[in-house]
Coordinates of C-alpha atoms in Angstrom, one line a residue:
M194 CA 27.3 14.7 -10.2
H195 CA 28.7 11.5 -12.1
F196 CA 29.8 10.2 -9.5
L197 CA 26.2 9.3 -8.6
N198 CA 24.9 8.9 -11.9
F199 CA 27.7 6.1 -10.7
L200 CA 26.4 5.7 -8.1
A201 CA 23.0 5.0 -9.4
T202 CA 24.1 3.2 -12.1
L203 CA 25.7 0.8 -9.7
L204 CA 22.8 0.0 -8.0
A205 CA 20.3 -0.7 -10.3
T206 CA 22.3 -3.6 -11.4
L207 CA 23.4 -5.2 -8.2
L208 CA 19.6 -5.1 -8.2
F209 CA 19.0 -6.3 -10.5
S210 CA 21.3 -8.9 -11.6
T211 CA 20.0 -10.9 -7.7
A212 CA 16.6 -10.6 -8.9
L213 CA 17.5 -12.3 -12.9
A214 CA 20.2 -14.6 -10.4
N215 CA 17.1 -15.7 -8.6
P216 CA 13.9 -16.8 -10.8
V217 CA 12.4 -13.7 -10.7
K218 CA 8.9 -13.7 -9.7
L219 CA 6.6 -12.2 -11.8
G220 CA 3.2 -10.6 -12.0
E221 CA 3.2 -10.1 -8.1
I222 CA 2.3 -6.5 -6.7
C223 CA 5.1 -4.9 -5.9
G224 CA 4.0 -1.0 -5.1
F225 CA 1.0 1.0 -6.3
A226 CA 1.3 4.6 -8.9
I227 CA -1.1 6.5 -6.6
G228 CA -3.6 9.2 -7.2
R229 CA -5.8 11.1 -5.4
V230 CA -9.6 11.9 -6.6
D231 CA -12.5 13.9 -5.0
N232 CA -10.0 12.9 -1.7
D233 CA -10.2 9.3 -2.5
D234 CA -6.6 7.6 -3.5
I235 CA -6.8 6.2 -6.5
L236 CA -4.0 3.0 -6.9
N237 CA -2.4 1.9 -10.4
P238 CA -1.3 -1.3 -9.3
L239 CA 2.9 -1.6 -9.9
Y240 CA 3.9 -5.7 -10.9
S241 CA 7.1 -7.4 -10.7
T242 CA 8.2 -8.0 -14.4
A243 CA 10.6 -9.1 -16.3
K244 CA 11.1 -6.0 -18.8
C245 CA 10.2 -2.8 -18.6
V246 CA 7.2 -2.1 -19.3
P247 CA 5.0 1.3 -19.9
F248 CA 4.2 3.4 -16.4
E249 CA 0.6 4.2 -17.4
A250 CA -2.4 5.4 -14.4
T251 CA -5.9 5.8 -14.2
V252 CA -5.3 10.0 -12.9
P253 CA -2.6 11.7 -12.5
T254 CA 0.3 10.3 -10.0
E255 CA 1.2 12.0 -7.0
R256 CA 3.2 8.8 -5.1
I257 CA 4.2 6.0 -5.1
S258 CA 4.2 2.7 -2.0
V259 CA 7.0 -0.2 -3.0
G260 CA 5.9 -2.5 -1.1
P261 CA 8.3 -5.2 1.2
N262 CA 11.1 -7.3 -0.6
C263 CA 10.7 -5.4 -4.4
A264 CA 12.6 -2.7 -5.9
C265 CA 11.6 -1.0 -8.7
L266 CA 13.6 1.9 -11.1
F267 CA 10.7 4.5 -12.8
Y268 CA 12.3 5.6 -16.1
K269 CA 11.5 8.8 -18.0
V270 CA 12.6 7.2 -21.5
K271 CA 10.8 5.8 -23.9
D272 CA 13.6 2.3 -24.5
C273 CA 14.3 2.4 -20.2
M274 CA 17.8 3.8 -21.1
D275 CA 17.8 6.9 -18.9
D276 CA 20.9 7.5 -17.3
L277 CA 20.3 8.4 -14.3
P278 CA 16.4 6.1 -13.4
F279 CA 14.4 6.7 -10.5
V280 CA 15.0 3.9 -7.5
V281 CA 12.5 3.6 -5.3
I282 CA 12.9 0.3 -2.5
E283 CA 10.8 -0.3 0.3
K284 CA 9.1 3.2 0.3
D285 CA 6.6 5.7 -0.3
V286 CA 7.2 8.3 -2.4
E287 CA 5.9 11.2 -2.5
D288 CA 6.6 14.2 -5.3
V289 CA 6.4 12.1 -8.3
D290 CA 8.4 13.3 -11.4
P291 CA 5.3 13.5 -14.0
A292 CA 7.7 12.8 -16.4
I293 CA 8.2 8.7 -16.0
Q294 CA 7.4 6.6 -18.7
N295 CA 8.3 2.7 -18.4
Y296 CA 9.2 1.3 -14.9
A297 CA 10.1 -2.2 -13.9
C298 CA 9.9 -4.1 -10.0
H299 CA 11.1 -6.9 -8.9
V300 CA 11.0 -9.1 -6.2
M301 CA 14.0 -9.0 -4.9
P302 CA 14.8 -12.3 -2.9
H303 CA 14.6 -13.0 0.9

């Protein structure tokens, strides 16, 4: 288990140190937190940020979709010091943990 923590921390560090070494494009939509109401998808945008921000959605999130050239970290703790953040890179993720409180997304260099 410690090895998995190490790998997640290493991946997060590499992603964000690379993103921060280059100009970070702030405010771009990196993806969406998606919930459903009456068979309609409700999209809550996930923006590229310079720091960790509150994860807020208007409806319970059922899946997360992160677009090309973006990486997002999701945290279950308010101070974003989670030992094992949930990392999403260019994909859709089902069954989102309802305990997520904060996120940070970055546009990755091409």
